[in-house]
Coordinates of C-alpha atoms (C1' of nucleotides) in Angstrom, one line a residue:
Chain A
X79 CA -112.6 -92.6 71.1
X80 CA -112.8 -93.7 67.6
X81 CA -115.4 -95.6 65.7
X82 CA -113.3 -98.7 66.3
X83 CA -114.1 -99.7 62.4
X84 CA -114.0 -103.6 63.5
X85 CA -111.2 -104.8 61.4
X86 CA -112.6 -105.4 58.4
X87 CA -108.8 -107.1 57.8
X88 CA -109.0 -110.9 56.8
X89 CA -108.9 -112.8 59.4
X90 CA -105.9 -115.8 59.4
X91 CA -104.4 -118.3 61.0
X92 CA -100.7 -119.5 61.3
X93 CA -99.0 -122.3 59.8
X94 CA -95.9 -123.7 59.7
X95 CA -93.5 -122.8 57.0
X96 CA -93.1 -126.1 55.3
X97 CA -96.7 -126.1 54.7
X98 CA -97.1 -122.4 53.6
X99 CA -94.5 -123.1 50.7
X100 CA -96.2 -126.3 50.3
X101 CA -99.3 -125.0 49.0
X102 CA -97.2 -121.5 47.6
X103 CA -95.4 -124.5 45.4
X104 CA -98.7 -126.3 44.6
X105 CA -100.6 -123.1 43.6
X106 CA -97.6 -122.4 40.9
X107 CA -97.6 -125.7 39.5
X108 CA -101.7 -125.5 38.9
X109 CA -101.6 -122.4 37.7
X110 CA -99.0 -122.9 35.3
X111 CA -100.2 -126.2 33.9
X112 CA -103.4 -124.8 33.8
X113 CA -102.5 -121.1 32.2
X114 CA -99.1 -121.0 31.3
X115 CA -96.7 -118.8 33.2
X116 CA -98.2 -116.1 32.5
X117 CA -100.8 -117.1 34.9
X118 CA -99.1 -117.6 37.9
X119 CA -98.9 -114.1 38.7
X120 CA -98.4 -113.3 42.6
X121 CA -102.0 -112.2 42.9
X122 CA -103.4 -115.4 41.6
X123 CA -100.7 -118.1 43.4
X124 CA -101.4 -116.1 46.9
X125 CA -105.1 -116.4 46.1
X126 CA -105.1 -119.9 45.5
X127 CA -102.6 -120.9 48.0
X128 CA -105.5 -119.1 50.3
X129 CA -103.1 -116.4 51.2
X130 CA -101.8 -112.9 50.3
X131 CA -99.1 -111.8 48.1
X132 CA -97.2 -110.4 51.0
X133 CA -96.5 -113.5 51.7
X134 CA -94.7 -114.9 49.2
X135 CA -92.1 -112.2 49.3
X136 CA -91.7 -113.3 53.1
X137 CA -91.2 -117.0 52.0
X138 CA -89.1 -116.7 48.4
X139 CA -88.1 -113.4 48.4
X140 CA -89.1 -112.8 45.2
X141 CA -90.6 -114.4 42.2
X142 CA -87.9 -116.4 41.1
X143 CA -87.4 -118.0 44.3
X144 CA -90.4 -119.2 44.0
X145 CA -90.4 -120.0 40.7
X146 CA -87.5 -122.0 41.0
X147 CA -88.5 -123.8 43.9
X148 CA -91.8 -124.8 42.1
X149 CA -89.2 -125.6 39.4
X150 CA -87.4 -127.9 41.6
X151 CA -90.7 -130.2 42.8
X152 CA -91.8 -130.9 39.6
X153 CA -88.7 -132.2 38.4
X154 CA -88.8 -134.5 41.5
X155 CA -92.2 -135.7 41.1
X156 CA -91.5 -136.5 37.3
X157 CA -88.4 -138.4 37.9
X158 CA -88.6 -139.7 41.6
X159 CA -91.1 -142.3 40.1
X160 CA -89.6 -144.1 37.8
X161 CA -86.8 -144.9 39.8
X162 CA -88.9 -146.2 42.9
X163 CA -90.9 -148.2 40.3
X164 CA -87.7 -149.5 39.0
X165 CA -86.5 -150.6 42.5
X166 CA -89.8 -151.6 43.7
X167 CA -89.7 -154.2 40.1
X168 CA -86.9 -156.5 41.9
X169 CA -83.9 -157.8 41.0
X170 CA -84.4 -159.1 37.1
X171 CA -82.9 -156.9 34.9
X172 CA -85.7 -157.3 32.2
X173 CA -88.6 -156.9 35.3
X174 CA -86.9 -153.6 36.3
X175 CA -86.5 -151.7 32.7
X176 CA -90.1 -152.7 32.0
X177 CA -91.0 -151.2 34.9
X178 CA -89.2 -148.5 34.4
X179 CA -90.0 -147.6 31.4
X180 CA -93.8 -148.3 32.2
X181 CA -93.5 -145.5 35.2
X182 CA -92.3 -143.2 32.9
X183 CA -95.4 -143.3 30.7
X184 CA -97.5 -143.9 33.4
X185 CA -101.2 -142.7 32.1
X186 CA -101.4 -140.3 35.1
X187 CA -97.8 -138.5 34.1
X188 CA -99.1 -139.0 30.8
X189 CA -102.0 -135.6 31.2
X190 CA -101.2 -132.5 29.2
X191 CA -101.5 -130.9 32.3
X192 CA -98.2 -132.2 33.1
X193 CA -96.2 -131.5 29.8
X194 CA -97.5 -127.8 29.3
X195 CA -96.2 -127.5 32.7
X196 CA -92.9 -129.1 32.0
X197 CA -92.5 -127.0 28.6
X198 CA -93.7 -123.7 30.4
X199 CA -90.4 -124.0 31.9
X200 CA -87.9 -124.3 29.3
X201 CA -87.5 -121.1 28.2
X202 CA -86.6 -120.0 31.9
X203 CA -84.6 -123.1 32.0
X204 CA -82.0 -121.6 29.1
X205 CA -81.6 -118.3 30.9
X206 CA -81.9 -119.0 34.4
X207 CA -78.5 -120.5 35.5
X208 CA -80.2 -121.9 38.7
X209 CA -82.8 -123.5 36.9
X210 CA -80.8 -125.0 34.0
X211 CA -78.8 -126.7 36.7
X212 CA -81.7 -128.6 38.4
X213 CA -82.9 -129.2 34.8
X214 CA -80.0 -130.9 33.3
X215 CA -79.2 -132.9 36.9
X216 CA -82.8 -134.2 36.9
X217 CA -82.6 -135.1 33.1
X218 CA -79.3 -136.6 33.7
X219 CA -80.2 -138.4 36.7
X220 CA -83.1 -140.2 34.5
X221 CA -80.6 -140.8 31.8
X222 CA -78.2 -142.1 33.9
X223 CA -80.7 -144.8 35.6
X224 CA -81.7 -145.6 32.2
X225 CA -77.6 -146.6 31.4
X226 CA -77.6 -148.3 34.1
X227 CA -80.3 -150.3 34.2
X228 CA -79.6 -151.2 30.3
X229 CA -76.0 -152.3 31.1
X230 CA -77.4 -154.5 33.3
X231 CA -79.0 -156.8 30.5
X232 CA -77.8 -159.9 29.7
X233 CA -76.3 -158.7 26.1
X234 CA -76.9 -155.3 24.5
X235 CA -76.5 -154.7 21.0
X236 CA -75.8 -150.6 21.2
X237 CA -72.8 -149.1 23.7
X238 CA -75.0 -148.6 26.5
X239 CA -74.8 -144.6 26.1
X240 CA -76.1 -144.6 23.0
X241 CA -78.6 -146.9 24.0
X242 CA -79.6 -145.2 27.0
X243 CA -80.1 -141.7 24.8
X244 CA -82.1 -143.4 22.0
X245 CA -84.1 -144.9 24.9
X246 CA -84.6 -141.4 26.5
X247 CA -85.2 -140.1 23.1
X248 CA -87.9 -142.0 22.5
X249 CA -90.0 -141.8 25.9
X250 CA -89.3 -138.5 26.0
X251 CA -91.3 -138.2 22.2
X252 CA -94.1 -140.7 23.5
X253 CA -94.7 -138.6 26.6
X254 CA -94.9 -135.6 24.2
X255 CA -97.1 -136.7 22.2
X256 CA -99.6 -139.0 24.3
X257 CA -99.7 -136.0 26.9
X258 CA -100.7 -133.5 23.9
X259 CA -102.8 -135.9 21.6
X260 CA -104.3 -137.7 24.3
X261 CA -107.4 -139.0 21.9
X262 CA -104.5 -140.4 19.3
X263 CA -104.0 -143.6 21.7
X264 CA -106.3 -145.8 22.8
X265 CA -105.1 -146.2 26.6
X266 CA -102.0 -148.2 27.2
X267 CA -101.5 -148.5 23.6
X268 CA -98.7 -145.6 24.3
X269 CA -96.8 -147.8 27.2
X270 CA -97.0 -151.1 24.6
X271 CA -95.5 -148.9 21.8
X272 CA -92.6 -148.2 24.2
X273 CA -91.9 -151.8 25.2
X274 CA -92.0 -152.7 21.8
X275 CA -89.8 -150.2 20.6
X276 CA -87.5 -151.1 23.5
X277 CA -87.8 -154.7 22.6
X278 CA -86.4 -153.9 19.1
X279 CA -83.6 -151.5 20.3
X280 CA -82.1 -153.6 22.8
X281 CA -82.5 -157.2 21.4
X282 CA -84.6 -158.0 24.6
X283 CA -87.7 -159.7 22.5
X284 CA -89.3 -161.1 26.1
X285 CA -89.4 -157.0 27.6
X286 CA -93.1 -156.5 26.3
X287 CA -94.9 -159.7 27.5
X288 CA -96.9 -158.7 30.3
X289 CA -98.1 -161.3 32.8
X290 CA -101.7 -161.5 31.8
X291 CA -102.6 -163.8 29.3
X292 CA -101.7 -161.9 25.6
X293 CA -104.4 -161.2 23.2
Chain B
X112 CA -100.3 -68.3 12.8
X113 CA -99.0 -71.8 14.9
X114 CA -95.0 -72.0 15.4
X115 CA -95.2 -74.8 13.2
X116 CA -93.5 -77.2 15.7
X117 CA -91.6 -79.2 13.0
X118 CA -92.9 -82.6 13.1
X119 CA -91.5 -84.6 15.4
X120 CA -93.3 -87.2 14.4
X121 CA -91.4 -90.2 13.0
X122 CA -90.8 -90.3 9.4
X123 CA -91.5 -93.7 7.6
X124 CA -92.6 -94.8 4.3
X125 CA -95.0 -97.2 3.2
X126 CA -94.7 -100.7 2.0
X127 CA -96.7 -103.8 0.7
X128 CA -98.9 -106.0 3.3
X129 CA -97.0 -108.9 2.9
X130 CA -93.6 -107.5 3.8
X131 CA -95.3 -105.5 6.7
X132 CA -96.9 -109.0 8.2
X133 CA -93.9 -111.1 7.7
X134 CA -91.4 -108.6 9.5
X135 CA -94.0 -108.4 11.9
X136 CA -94.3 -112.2 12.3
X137 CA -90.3 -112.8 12.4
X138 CA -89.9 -110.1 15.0
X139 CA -92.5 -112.4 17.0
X140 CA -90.4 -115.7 16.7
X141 CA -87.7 -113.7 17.3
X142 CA -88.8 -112.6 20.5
X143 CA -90.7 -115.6 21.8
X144 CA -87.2 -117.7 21.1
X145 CA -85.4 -115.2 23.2
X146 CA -87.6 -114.5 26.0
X147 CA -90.6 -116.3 25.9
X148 CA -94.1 -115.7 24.9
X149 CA -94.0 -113.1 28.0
X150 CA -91.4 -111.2 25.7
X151 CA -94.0 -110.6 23.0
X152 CA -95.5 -107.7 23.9
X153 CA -96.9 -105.9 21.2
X154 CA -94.4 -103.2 21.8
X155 CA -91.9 -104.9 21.9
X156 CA -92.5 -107.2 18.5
X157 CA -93.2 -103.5 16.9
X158 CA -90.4 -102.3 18.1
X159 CA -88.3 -105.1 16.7
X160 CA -90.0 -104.5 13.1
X161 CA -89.3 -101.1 13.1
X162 CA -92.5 -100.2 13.2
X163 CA -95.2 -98.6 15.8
X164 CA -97.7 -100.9 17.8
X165 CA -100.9 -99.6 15.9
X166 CA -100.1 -101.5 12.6
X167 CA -100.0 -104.9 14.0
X168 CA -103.6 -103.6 15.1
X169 CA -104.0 -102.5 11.6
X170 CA -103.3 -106.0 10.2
X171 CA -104.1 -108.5 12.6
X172 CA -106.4 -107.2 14.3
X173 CA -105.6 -108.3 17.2
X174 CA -102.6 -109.8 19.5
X175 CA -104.0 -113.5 19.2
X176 CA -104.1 -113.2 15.5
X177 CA -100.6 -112.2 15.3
X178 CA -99.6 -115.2 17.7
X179 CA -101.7 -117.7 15.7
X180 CA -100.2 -116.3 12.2
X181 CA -96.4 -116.8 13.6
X182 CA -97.4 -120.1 15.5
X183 CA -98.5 -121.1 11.2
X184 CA -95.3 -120.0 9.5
X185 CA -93.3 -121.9 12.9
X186 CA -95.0 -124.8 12.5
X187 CA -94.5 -124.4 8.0
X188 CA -91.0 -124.1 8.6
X189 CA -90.1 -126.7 11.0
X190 CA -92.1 -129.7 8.9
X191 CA -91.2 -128.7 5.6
X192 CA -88.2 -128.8 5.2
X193 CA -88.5 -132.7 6.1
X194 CA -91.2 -133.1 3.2
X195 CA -88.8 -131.6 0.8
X196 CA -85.3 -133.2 1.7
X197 CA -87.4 -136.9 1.4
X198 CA -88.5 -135.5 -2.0
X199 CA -85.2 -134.7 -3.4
X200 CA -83.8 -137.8 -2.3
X201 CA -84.6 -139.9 -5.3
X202 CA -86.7 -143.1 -5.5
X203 CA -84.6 -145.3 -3.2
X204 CA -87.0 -145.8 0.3
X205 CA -84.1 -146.0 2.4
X206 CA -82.2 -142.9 1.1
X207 CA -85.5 -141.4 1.3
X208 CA -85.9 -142.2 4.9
X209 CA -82.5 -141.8 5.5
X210 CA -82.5 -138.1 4.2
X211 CA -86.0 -137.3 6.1
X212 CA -84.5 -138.3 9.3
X213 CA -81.5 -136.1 8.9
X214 CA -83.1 -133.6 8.1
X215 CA -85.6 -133.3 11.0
X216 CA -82.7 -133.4 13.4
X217 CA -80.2 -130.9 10.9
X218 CA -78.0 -129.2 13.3
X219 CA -79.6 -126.0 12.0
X220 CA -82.7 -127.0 13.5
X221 CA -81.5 -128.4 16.8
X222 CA -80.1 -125.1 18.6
X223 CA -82.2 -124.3 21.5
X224 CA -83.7 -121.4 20.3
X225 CA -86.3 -123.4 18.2
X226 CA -87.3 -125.7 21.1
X227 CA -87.9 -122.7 23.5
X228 CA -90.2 -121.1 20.5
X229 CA -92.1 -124.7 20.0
X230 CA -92.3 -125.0 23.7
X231 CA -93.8 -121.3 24.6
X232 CA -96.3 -122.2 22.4
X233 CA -97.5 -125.6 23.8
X234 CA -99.9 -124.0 26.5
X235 CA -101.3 -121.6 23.8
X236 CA -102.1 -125.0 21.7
X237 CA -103.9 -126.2 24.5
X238 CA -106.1 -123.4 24.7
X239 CA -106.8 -122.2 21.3
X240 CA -108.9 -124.2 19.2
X241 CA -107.5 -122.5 16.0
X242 CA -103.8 -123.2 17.2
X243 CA -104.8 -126.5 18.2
X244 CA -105.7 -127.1 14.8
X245 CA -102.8 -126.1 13.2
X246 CA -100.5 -128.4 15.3
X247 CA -102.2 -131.5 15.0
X248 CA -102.5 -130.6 11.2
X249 CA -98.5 -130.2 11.4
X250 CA -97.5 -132.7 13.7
X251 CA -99.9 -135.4 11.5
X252 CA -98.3 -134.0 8.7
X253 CA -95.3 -135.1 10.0
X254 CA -96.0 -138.3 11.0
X255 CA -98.0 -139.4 8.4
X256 CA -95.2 -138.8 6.1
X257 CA -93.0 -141.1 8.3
X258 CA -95.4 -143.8 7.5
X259 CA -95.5 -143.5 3.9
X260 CA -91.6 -143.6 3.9
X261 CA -91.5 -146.0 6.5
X262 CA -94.2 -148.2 4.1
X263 CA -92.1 -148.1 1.4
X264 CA -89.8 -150.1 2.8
X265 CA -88.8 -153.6 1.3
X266 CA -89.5 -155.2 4.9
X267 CA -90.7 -154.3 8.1
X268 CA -91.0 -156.2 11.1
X269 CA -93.5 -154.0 13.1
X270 CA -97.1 -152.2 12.0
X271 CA -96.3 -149.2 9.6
X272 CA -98.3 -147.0 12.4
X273 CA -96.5 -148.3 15.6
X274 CA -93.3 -147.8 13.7
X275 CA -93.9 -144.3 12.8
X276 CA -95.6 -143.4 16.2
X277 CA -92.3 -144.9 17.7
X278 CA -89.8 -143.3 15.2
X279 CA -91.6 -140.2 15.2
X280 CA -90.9 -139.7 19.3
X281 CA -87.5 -141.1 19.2
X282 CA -86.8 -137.8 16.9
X283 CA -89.2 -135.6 19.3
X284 CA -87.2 -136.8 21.7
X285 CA -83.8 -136.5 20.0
X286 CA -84.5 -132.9 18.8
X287 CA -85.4 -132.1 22.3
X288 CA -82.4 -133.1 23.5
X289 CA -80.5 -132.0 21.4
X290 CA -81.9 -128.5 21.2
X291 CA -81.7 -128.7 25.0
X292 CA -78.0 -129.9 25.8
X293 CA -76.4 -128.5 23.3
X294 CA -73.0 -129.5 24.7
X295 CA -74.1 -132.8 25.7
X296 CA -73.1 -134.7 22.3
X297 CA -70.5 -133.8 19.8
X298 CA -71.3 -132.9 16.6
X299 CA -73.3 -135.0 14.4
X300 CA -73.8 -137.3 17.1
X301 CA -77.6 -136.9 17.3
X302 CA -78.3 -137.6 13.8
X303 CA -76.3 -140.5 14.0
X304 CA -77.8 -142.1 17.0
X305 CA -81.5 -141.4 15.5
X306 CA -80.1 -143.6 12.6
X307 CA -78.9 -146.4 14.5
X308 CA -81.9 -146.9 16.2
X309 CA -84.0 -146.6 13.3
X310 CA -81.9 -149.2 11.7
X311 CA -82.5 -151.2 14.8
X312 CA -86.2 -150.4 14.5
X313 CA -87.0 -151.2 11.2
X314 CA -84.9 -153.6 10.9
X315 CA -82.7 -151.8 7.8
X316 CA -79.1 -152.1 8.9
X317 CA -77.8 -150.0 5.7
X318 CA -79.4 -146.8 6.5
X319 CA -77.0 -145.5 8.7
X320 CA -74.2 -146.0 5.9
X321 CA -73.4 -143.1 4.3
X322 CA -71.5 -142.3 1.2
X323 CA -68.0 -141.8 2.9
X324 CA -65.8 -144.3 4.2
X325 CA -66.5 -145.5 7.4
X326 CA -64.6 -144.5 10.5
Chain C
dC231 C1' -98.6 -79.7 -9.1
dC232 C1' -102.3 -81.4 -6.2
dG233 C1' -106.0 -83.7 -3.9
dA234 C1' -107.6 -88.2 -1.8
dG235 C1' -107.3 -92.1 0.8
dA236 C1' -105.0 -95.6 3.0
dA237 C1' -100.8 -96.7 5.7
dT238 C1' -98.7 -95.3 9.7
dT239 C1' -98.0 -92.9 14.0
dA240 C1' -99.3 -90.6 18.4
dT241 C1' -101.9 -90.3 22.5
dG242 C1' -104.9 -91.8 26.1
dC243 C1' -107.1 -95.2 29.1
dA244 C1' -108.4 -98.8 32.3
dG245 C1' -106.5 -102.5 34.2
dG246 C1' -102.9 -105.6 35.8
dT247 C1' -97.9 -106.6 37.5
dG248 C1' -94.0 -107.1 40.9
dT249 C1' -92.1 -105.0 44.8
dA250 C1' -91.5 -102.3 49.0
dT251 C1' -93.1 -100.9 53.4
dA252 C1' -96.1 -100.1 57.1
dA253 C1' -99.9 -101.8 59.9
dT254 C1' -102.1 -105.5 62.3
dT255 C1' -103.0 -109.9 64.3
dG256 C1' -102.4 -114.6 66.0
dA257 C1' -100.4 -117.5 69.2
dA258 C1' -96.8 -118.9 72.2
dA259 C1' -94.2 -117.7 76.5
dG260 C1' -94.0 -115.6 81.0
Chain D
dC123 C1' -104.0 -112.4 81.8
dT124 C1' -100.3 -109.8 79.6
dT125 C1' -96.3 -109.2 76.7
dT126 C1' -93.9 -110.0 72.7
dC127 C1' -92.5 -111.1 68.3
dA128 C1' -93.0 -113.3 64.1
dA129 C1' -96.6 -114.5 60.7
dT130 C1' -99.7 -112.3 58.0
dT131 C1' -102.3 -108.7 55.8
dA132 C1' -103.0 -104.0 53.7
dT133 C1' -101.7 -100.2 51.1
dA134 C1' -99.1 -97.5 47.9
dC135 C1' -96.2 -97.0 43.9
dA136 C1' -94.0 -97.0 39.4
dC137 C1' -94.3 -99.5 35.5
dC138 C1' -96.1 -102.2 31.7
dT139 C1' -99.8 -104.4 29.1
dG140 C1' -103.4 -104.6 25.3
dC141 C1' -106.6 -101.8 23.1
dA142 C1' -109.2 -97.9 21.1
dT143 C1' -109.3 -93.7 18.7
dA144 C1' -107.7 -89.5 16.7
dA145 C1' -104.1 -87.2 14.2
dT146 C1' -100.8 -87.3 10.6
dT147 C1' -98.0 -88.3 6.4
dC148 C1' -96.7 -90.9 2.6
dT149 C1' -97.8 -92.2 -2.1
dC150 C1' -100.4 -92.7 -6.2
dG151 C1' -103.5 -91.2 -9.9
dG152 C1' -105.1 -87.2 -12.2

DNA sequence: CCGAGAATTATGCAGGTGTATAATTGAAAG
DNA sequence: CTTTCAATTATACACCTGCATAATTCTCGG
């Protein structure tokens, strides 16, 4: 009879598939906002995903499936906000682009964390076929809410498209820069830039008031 | 006596510092553009300068050196042309912030390939105190000029610092998508929304005209 | 023509990477 | 309490990475 060595193999326990690429899909996104994507090698995702690499090739396949699946959460977790907030705002036009626009540069999207993420994935996003397609229907998909709910205003100086883009231009630069020169603002002073920017663009002078008393 | 086995060593002749580190700093853009920072490898960038991996040893010491020196002469190029289009613009505010504007968002400097490079090295930014430094000193740089210009204006309706912070991400943003969706706008389309909404902005509606008749 | 020194190349190394495949184990079903 | 099969781990491999050091070769001054 043999030694019987005693398994010194890691011990485990199951779990359901959703949650293993759950926390596979969380453990990219970490590392990536936190190293770039040069840190989320298998080794280090299985690790922190409390698992081993094996497993990820049982899951994804391969490294780009679970890139791109990581890929595909974050673009729903930037953009699936902003519309509920916009929904959630009620039925006045003005009410529902401020909050919309608010949600967008929402202080906790506003982190670096989140826009070295987002820009760790743009280089795979112009070679990757896959990817580019999720990219450009969740950019569009913002864009596209933004038309709409600027068409909705009572009067609207700019064609709505071009509205809509300069709009998008511009949140996407304040995102930019609050996330990477977080100690340039004060806080909220990036959000009040954007309303009053907005205000200007679209001829909607009452968009920035708030319902506090002003200062 | 040994057989003398020839050399097959590669030839190659000498030449100055500067050319050595600037071919070696090009191949590096070159690379990170295409393929990301993941495509740098010092092989790889050697290879691309025709050269063996030991000289970028030789004169920067080290891979992070050669990283920060391209990040420099990325970040030189990308501003300065800006600075230098205002300048030869004359004395007239608006045709000075009329040619600044165009030429941030040039159609040279809006292809893709100079996003991806600015966006590979957004993590590194994060990290490196030394990169760090040279991107807020360029991206300030930047800015700060859009508030002189902006300044010099006969009016302006809004703080000269919310109205650059706000100009200044409606051409992040602009470039971005521009760079980005290439085939989402025609031709000349970008520049020509970023000066509409300035107009709108700053309340200047002449600097979108342009010298030729209007459509 | 020739020596000297720096510019350049070649080689070796320790470690990390993604992937494939085999071995084991957990837990549900009988 | 077994049996069974998928979920999970372990191991091996070929390759690539950055770095250090030693060996060459180009060029310039005498």
């Amino acid at each position: 009879m043999q030694p019987a060595p005693l398994s010194d193999r890691r011990p485990y326990i199951r779990d359901s598939e959703d949650a293993r690429r759950a926390a596979l899909v969380a453990a990219v996104l970490d590392l990536v906002a936190e190293g770039g994507v040069e840190a989320a090698t298998l080794r280090a995702v299985a690790a922190r995903a409390g698992v081993t690499p094996g497993l990820i090739r049982h899951y994804f396949g391969d490294k780009d499936g679970l890139m791109r699946a990581a890929y595909g959460q974050m673009m729903a977790a930037m953009v699936n906000p902003c519309l509920a907030a916009a929904e959630a705002a009620g039925a006045d036009p003005v009410a529902r682009l401020r909050a919309y626009l608010a949600a967008a540069l929402d202080p906790a999207a506003l982190d670096g964390r989140t826009v070295a993420l987002w820009a760790a994935y743009i280089h795979r996003t112009r070679q990757d076929a896959a990817l580019r397609a999720a990219h450009e229907a969740g950019y569009l998909a913002f864009r596209d809410a933004l038309e709409v709910l600027i068409a909705a205003l009572p009067l609207c100086p700019l064609r709505p498209r071009v509205a809509a883009i300069a709009l998008n231009a511009l949140l996407d630069g304040l995102w930019l820069e609050g996330g990477l020169l977080p100690q340039g603002f004060i806080p909220g002073e990036v959000q009040r830039i954007a309303l009053t920017a907005a205000a200007r663009l679209l001829d909607v002078p009452e968009l920035p008031e708030t319902e506090g008393p002003r200062s």
